[in-house]
Short mmCIF file of C-alpha atoms in Angstrom, two decimals:
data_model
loop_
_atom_site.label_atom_id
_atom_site.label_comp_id
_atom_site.label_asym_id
_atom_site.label_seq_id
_atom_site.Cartn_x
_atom_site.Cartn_y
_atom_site.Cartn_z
CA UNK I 1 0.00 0.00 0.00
CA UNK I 2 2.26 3.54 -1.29
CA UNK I 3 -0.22 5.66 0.34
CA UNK I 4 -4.18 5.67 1.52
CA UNK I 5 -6.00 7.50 4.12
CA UNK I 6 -8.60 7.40 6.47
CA UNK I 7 -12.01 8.73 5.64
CA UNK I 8 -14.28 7.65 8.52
CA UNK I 9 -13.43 6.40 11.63
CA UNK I 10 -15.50 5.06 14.72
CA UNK I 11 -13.87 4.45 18.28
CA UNK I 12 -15.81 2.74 21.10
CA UNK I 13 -14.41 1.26 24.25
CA UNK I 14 -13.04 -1.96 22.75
CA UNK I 15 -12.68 -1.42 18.89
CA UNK I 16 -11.47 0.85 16.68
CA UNK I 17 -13.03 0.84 13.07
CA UNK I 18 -11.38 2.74 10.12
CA UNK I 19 -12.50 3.03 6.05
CA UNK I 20 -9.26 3.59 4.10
CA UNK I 21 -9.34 5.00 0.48
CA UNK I 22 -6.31 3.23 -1.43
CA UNK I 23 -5.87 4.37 -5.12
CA UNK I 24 -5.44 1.80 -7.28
CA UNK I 25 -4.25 4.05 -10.47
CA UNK I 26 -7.25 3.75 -12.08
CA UNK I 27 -9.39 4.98 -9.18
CA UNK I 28 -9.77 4.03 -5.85
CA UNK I 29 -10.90 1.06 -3.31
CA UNK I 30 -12.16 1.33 0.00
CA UNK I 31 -10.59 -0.92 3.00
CA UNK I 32 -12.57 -1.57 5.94
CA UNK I 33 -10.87 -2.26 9.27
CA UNK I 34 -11.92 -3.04 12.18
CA UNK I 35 -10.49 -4.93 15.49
CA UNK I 36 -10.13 -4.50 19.57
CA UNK I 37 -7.88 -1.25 19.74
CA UNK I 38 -4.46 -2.56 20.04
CA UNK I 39 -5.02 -4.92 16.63
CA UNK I 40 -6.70 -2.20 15.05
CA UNK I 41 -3.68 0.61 15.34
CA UNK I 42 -1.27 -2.41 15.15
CA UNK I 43 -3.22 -3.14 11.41
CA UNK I 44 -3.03 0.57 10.46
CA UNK I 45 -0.02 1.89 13.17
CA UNK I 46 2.69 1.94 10.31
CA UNK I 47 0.49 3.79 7.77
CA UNK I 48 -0.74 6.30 10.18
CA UNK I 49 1.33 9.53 8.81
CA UNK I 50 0.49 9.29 5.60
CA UNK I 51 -3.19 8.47 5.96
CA UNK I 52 -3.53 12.09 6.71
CA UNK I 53 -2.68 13.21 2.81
CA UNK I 54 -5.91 14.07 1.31
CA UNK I 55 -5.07 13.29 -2.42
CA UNK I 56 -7.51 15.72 -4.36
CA UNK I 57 -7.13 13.25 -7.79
CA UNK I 58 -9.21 10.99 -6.31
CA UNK I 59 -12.72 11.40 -6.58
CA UNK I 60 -15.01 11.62 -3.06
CA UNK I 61 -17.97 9.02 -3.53
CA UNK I 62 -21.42 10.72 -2.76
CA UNK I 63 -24.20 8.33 -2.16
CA UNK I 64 -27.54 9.64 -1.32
CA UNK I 65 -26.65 13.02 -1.57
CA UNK I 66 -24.15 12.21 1.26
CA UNK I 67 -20.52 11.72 1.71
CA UNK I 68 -19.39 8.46 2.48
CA UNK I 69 -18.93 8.60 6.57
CA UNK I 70 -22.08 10.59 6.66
CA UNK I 71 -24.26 7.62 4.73
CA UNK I 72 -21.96 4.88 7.35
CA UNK I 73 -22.87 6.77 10.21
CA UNK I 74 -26.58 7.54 9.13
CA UNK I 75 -27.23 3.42 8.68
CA UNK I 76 -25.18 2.76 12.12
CA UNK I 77 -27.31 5.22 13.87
CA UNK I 78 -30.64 4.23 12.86
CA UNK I 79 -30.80 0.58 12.02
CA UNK I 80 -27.70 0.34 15.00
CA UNK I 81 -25.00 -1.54 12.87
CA UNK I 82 -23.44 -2.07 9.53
CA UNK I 83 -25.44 -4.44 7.77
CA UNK I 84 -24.44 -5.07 4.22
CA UNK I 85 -27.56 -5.27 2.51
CA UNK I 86 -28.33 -1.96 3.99
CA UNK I 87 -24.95 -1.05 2.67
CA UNK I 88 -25.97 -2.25 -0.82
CA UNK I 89 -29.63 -0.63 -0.42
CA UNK I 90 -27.92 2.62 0.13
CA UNK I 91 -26.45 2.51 -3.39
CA UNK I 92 -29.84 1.02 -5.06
CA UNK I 93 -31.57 4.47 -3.34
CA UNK I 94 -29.31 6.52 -5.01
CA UNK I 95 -29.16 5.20 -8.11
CA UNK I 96 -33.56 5.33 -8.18
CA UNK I 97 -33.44 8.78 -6.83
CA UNK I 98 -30.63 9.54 -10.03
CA UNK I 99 -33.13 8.32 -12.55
CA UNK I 100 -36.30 9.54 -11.38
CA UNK I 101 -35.30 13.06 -10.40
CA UNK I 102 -35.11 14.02 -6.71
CA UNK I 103 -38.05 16.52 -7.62
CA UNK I 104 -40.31 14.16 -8.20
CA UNK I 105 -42.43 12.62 -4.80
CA UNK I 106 -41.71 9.43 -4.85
CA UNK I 107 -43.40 6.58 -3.02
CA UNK I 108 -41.30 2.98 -2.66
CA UNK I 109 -41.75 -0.67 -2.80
CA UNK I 110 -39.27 -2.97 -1.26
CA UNK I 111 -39.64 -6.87 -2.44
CA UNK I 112 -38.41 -8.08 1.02
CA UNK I 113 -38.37 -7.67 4.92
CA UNK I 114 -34.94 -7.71 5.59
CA UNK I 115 -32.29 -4.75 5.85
CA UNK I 116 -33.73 -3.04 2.55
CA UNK I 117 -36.33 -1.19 4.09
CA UNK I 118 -34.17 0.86 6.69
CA UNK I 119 -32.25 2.13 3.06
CA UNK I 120 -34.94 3.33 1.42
CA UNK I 121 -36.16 4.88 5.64
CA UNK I 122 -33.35 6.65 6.07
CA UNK I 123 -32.40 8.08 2.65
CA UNK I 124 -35.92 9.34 1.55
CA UNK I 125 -38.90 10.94 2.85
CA UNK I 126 -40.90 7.17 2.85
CA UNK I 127 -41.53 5.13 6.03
CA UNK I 128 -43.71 2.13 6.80
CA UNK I 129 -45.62 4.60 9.62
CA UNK I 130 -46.55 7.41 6.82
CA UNK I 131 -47.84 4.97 4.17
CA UNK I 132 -45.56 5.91 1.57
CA UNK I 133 -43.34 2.62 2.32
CA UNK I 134 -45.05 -0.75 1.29
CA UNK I 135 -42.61 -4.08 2.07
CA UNK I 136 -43.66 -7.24 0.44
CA UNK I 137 -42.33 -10.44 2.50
CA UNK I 138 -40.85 -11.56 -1.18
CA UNK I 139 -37.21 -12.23 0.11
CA UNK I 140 -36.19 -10.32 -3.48
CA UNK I 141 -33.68 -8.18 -3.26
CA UNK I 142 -35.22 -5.36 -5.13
CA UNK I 143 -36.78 -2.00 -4.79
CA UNK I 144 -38.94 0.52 -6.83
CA UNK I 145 -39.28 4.47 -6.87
CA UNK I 146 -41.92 5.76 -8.26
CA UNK I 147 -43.82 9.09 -9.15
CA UNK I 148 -46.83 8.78 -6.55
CA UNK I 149 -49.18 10.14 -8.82
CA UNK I 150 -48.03 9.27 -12.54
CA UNK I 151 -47.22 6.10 -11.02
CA UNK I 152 -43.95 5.31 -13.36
CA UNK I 153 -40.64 4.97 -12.00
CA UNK I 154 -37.29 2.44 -11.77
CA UNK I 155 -36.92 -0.95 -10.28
CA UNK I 156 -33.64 -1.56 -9.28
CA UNK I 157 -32.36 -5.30 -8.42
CA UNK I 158 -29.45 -7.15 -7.26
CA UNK I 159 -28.23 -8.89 -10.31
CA UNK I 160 -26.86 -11.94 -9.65
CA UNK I 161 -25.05 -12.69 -13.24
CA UNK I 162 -23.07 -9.30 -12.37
CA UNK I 163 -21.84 -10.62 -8.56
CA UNK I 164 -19.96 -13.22 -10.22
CA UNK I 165 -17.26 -10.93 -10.23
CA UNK I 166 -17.78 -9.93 -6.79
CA UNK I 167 -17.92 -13.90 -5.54
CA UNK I 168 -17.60 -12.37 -1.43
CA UNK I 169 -21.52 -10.57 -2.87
CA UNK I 170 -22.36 -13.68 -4.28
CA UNK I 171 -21.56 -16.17 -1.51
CA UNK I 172 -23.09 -13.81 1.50
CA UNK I 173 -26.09 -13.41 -0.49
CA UNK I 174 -27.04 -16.76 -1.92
CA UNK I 175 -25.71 -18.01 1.41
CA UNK I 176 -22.87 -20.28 0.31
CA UNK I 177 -20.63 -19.72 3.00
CA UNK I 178 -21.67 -19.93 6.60
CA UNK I 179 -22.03 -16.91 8.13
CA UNK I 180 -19.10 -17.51 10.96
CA UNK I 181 -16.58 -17.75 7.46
CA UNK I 182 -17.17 -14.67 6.25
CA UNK I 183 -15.46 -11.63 6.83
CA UNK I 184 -18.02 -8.68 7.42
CA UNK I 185 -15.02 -6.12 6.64
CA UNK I 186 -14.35 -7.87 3.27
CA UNK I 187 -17.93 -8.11 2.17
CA UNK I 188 -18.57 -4.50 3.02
CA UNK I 189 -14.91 -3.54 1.03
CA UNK I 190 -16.50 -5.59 -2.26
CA UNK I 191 -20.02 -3.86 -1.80
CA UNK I 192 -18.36 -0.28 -1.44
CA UNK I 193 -15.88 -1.06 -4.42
CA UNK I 194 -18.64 -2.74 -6.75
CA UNK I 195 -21.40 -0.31 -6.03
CA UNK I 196 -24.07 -0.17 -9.01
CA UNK I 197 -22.04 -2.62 -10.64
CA UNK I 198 -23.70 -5.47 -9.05
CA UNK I 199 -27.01 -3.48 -9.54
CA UNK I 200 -29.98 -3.57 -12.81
CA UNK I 201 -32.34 -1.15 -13.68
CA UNK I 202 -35.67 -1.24 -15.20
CA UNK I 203 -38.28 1.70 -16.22
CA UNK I 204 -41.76 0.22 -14.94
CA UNK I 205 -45.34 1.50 -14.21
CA UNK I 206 -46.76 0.47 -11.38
CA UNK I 207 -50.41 -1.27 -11.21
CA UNK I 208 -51.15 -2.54 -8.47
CA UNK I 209 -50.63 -1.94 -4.10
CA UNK I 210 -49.91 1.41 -4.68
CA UNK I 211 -51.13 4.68 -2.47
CA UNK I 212 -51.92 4.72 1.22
CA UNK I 213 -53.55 2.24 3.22
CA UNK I 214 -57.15 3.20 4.18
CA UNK I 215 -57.90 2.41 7.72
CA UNK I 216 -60.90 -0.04 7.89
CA UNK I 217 -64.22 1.10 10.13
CA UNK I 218 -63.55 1.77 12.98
CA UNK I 219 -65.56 0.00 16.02
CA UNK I 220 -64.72 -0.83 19.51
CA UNK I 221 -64.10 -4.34 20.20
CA UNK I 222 -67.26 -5.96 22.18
CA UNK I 223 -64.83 -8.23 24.75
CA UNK I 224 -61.86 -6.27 25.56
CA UNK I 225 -63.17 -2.23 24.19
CA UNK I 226 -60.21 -1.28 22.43
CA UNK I 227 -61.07 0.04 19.32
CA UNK I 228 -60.16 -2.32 16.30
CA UNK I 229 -61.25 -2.34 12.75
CA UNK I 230 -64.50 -4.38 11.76
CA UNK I 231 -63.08 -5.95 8.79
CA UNK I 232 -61.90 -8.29 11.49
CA UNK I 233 -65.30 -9.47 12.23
CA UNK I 234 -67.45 -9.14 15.12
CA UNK I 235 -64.69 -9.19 17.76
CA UNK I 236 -61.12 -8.09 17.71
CA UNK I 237 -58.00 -10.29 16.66
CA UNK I 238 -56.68 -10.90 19.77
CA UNK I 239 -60.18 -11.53 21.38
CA UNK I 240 -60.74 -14.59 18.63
CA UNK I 241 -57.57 -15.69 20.35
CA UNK I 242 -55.14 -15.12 17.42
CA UNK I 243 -52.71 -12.56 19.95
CA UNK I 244 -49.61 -12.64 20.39
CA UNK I 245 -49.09 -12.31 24.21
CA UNK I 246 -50.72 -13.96 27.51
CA UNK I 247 -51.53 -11.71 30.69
CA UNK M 1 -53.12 34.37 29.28
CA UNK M 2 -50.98 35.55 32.46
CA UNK M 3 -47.55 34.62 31.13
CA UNK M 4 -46.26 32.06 28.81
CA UNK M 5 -43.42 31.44 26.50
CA UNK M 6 -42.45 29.79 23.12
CA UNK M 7 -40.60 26.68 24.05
CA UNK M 8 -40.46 25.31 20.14
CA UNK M 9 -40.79 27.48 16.69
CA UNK M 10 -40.39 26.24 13.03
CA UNK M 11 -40.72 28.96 10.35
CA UNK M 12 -41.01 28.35 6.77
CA UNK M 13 -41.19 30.59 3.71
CA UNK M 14 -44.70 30.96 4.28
CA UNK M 15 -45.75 29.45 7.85
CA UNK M 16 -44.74 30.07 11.42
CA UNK M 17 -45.25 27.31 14.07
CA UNK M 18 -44.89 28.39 17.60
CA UNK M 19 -45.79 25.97 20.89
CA UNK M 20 -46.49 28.11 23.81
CA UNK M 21 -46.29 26.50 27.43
CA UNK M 22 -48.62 28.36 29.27
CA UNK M 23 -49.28 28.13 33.29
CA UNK M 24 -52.43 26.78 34.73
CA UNK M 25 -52.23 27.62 38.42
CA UNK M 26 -51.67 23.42 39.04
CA UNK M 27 -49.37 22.65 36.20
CA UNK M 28 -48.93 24.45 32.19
CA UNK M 29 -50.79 23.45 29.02
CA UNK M 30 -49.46 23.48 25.91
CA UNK M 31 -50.60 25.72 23.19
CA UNK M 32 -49.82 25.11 19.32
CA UNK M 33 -50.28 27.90 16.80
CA UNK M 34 -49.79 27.56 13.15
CA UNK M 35 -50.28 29.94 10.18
CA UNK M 36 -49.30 31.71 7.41
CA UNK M 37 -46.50 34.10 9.03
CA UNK M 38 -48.41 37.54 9.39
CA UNK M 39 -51.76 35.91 10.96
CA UNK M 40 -49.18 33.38 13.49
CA UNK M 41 -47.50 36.44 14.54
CA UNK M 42 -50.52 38.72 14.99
CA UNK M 43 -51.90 35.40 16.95
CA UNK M 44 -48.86 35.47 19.67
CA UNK M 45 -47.41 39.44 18.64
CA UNK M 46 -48.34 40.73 21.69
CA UNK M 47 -47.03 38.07 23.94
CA UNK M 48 -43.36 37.83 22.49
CA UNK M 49 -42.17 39.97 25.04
CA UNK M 50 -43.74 37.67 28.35
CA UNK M 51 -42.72 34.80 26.45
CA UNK M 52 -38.84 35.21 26.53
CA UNK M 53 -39.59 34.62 30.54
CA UNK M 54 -38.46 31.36 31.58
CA UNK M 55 -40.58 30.44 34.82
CA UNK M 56 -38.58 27.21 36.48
CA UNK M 57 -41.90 26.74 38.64
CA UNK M 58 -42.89 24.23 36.16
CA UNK M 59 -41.55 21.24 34.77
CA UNK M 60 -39.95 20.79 31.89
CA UNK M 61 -41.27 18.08 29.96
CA UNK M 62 -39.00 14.86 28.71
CA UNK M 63 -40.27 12.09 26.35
CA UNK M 64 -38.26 9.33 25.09
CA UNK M 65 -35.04 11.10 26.50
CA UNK M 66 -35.55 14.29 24.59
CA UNK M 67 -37.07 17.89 25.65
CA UNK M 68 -40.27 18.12 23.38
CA UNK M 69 -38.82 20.36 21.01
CA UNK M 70 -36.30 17.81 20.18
CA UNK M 71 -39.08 15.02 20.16
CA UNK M 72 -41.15 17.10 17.82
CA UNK M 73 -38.19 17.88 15.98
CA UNK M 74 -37.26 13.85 15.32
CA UNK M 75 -41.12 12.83 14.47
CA UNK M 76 -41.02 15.65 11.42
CA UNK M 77 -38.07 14.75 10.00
CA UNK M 78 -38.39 11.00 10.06
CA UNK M 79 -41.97 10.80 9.20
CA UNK M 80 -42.19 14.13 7.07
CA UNK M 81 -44.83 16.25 9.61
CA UNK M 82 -46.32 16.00 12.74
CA UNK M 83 -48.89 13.57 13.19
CA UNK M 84 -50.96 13.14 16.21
CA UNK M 85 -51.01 9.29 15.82
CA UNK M 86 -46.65 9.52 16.20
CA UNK M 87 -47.18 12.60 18.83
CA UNK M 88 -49.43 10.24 21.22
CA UNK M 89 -47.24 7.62 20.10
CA UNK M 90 -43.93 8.65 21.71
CA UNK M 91 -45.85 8.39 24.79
CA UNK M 92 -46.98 5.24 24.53
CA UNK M 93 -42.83 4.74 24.08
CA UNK M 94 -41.75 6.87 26.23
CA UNK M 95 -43.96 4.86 28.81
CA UNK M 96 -43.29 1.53 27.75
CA UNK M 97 -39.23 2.14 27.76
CA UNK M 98 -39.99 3.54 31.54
CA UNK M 99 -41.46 0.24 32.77
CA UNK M 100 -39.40 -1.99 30.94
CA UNK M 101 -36.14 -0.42 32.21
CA UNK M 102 -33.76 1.34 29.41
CA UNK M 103 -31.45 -1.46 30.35
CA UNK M 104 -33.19 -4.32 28.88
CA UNK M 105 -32.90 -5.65 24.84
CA UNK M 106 -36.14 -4.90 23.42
CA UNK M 107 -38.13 -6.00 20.84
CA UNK M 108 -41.36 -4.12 19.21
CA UNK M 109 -44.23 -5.07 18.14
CA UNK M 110 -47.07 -2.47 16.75
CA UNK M 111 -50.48 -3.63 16.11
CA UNK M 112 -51.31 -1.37 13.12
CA UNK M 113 -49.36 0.06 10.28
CA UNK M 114 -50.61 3.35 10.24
CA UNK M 115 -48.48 6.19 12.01
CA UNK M 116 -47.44 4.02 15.37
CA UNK M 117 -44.49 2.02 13.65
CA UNK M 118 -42.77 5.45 13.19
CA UNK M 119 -43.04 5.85 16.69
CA UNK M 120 -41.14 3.02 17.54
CA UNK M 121 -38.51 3.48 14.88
CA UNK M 122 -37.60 7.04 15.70
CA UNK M 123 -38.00 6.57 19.69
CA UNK M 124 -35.88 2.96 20.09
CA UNK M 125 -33.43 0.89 18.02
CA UNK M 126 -35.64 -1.23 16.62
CA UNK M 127 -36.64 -0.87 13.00
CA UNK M 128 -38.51 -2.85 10.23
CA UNK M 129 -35.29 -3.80 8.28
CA UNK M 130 -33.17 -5.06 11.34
CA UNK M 131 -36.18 -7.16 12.29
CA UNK M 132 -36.57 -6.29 16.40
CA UNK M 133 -39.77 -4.53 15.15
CA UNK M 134 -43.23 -6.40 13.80
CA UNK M 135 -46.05 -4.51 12.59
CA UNK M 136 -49.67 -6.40 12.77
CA UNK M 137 -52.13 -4.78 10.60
CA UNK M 138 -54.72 -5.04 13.05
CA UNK M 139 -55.41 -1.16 13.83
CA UNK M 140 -54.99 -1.11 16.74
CA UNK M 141 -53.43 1.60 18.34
CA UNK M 142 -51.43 -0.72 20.76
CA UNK M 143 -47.77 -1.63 21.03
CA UNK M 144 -45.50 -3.85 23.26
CA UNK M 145 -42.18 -3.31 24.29
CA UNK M 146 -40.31 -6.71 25.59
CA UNK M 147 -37.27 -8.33 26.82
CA UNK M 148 -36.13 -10.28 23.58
CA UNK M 149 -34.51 -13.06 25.81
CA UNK M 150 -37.29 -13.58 28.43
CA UNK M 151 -40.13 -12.88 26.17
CA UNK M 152 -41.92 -10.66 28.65
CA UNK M 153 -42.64 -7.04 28.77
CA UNK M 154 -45.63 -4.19 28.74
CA UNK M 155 -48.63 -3.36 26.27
CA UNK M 156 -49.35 0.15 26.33
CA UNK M 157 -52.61 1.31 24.13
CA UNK M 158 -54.93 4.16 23.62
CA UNK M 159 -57.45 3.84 26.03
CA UNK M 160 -61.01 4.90 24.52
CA UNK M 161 -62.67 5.34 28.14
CA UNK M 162 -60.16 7.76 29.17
CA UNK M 163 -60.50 9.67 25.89
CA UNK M 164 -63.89 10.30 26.84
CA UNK M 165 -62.25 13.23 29.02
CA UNK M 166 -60.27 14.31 25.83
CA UNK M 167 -62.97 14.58 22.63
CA UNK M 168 -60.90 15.97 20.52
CA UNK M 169 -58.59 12.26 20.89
CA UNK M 170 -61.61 10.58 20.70
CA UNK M 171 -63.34 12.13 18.00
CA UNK M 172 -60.35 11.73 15.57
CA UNK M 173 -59.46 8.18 16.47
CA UNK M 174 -63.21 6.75 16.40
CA UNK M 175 -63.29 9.17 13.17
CA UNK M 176 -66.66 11.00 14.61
CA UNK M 177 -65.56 14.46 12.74
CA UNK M 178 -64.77 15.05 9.23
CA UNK M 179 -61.24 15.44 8.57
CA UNK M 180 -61.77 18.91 7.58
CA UNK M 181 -63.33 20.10 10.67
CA UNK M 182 -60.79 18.95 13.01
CA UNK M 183 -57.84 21.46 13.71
CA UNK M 184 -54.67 19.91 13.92
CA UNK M 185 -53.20 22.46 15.79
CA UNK M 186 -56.16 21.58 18.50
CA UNK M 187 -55.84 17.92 18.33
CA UNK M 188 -51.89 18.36 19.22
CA UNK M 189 -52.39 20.62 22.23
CA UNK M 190 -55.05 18.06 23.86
CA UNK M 191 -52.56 15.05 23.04
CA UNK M 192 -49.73 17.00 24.55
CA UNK M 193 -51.96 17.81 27.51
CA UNK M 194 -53.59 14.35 27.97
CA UNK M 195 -50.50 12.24 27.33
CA UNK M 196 -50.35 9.00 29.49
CA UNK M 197 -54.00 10.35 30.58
CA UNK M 198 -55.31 8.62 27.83
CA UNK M 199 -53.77 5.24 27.91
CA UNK M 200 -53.70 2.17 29.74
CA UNK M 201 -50.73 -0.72 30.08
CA UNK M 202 -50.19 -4.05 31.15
CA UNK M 203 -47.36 -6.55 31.69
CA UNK M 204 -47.76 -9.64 29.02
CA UNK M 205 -45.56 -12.45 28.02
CA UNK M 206 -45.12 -12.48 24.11
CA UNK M 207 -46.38 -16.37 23.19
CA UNK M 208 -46.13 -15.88 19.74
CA UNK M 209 -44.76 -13.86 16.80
CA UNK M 210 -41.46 -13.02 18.48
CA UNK M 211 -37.62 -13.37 17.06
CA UNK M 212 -36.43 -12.55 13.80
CA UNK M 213 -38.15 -13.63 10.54
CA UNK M 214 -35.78 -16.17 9.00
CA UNK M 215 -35.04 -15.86 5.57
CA UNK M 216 -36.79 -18.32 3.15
CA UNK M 217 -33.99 -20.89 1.46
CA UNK M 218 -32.99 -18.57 -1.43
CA UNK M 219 -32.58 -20.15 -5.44
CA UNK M 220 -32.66 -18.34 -8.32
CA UNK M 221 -35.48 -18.05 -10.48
CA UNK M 222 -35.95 -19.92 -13.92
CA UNK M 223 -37.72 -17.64 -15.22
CA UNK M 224 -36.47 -13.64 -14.03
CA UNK M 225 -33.11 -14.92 -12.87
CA UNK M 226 -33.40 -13.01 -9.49
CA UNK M 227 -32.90 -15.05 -6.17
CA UNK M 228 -35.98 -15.61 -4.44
CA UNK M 229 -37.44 -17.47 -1.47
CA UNK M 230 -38.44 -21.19 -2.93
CA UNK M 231 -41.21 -21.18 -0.09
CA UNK M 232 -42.85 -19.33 -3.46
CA UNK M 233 -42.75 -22.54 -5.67
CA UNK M 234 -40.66 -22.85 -8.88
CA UNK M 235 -40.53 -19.04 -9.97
CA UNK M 236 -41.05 -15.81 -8.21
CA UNK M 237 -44.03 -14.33 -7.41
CA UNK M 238 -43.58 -11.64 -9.99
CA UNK M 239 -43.24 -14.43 -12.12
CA UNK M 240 -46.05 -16.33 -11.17
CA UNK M 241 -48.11 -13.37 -12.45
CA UNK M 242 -48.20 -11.54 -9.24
CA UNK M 243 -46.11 -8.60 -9.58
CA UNK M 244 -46.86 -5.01 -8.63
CA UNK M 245 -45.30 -3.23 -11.79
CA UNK M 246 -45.69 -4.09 -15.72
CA UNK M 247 -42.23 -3.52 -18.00
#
């Protein structure tokens, strides 16, 4: 390594995690490390002087309209650790908002439950509480912006024929390693070097589960007198016995 | 109106938003005014002077850990604006996180999708995409809070006999006034002055629905070529003529 630096760095009692930028001569790659403090220096001790040259040739990576430790921290602090699918959703975000215009109000589908959500939460103006957020339990990896009134917008998909050159991608998502072999700091180094390069786009219009939610009729519950809605039938949910908690 | 003072303001190109804490001989209400900038400040103009005073007589109020300028402040920018479902919903947090001790691993679950998952998301760490929260669309404006290990924990909901005190809670839950005819700005001051007033809690032990969803065993598709869950059959659901979006 001739010369790198560090661009985001997080301390806590025990561990030290740093994200080096390395040029490569062509560009760049990022290097995540992380360990308990004395490993951690001893991994980056030697390099430490010159990790403090900011080389202006390279180009600073923007995702989501935010710089690199900015979008790290953002994910830590709201879905309360790295996860590498949100890592991956962050760049799938910013490539929709790209192609449909950040001046267009955009409402979002995400084709699974896990991790993608929290990317499309915290990087635009949809949640799952204000109705502008619907998750379908699909397990695809896959989301879609789209113009909340014209209804058209981009899907955007992790394409597995592109992660064959990223095999770390490949293996963590298709599961092909067990989790205890692989190295969270190297999968998150291949998803921050591959970016939209393991990513697909399409232009779609959307037909169906679009547009808020409409609350059913509201009634209160004959047995327990919390209000519920009546689609439910004549009693609440947890009144036919179909809770989820004993008292 | 003796004394009072602004104790949050928001001002936008064309609105002003002040909330004025104003003393009641036993305690303070809260006041919110909205409008378009001339009419807000004609509406408080000839107070601004009283309401620099800061009277340490009465409490400040703290929900979920922040002053309620900060907890207003977190529900707008998450969720987009200030909803009275996520308002009275911080309480139901803020009251749920107070019983179950701020020490204890939580888990969530919400029993409606509208405006109450929000709650949860901004006020503790647990979020749709890392799976510690569950939303039931039941609406019902209930959540739990519980140990994740031991399973047990407290309900807090919105208790419709006690609203009976508060109309203006009840008549916008149980949706007995038009939309139209229900100030906002009126609905917010009762929730901030009712808060725990209006709901009721319980200790529970979570039986069912708890832990984190496990992913489905993932293939790829024959058809699309994405990876999917195989608990879908032999293609994706898009695939299967299901799909949300047409290409």
């Amino acid at each position: 390594m001739d010369s790198a630096w560090i661009t985001w760095a997080r301390i806590t009692a025990s561990t030290l995690t740093v994200l080096l930028k390395i040029p490569t001569g062509t560009g760049w790659r990022v290097r995540l490390c992380t360990g308990m403090c004395r490993a951690a220096w001893r991994h980056v001790g030697s390099r430490m002087q010159q990790l403090k040259k900011i080389d202006k040739v390279l180009p600073e990576i923007m995702i989501c309209g935010r710089s690199l430790d900015i979008f790290l921290d953002d994910i830590e602090r709201f879905h309360g650790f790295t996860s590498p699918g949100l890592v991956l959703g962050g760049f799938m975000v910013d490539w929709a908002q790209e192609l449909i215009g950040l001046d267009v109000e955009a409402d979002a589908v995400v084709e699974t439950c896990h991790c993608l959500p929290d990317a499309v939460q915290i990087f635009t103006p949809c949640t799952i509480g204000n109705g502008w957020l619907k998750v379908l339990d699909w397990d695809k990896f896959a989301l879609t912006l789209y113009d909340k009134r014209k209804l058209n917008g981009y899907r955007i998909w992790l394409d597995l024929k592109k992660t064959l050159l990223f095999p770390k991608i490949y293996n963590w998502y298709m599961r092909r390693v067990p989790k205890k072999n692989l190295s969270l700091e190297a999968l998150l180094e291949e998803i921050l070097s591959a970016r939209r390069s393991v990513l697909s786009c399409r232009a779609v219009q959307v037909t169906r589960m679009y547009g808020r939610k409409k609350k059913g009729n509201i009634e209160v519950c004959s047995t327990c007198g919390e209000a519920y809605s009546t689609s439910q039938g004549d009693q609440c949910i947890t009144c036919q016995g179909e809770g989820y908690y004993s008292i």
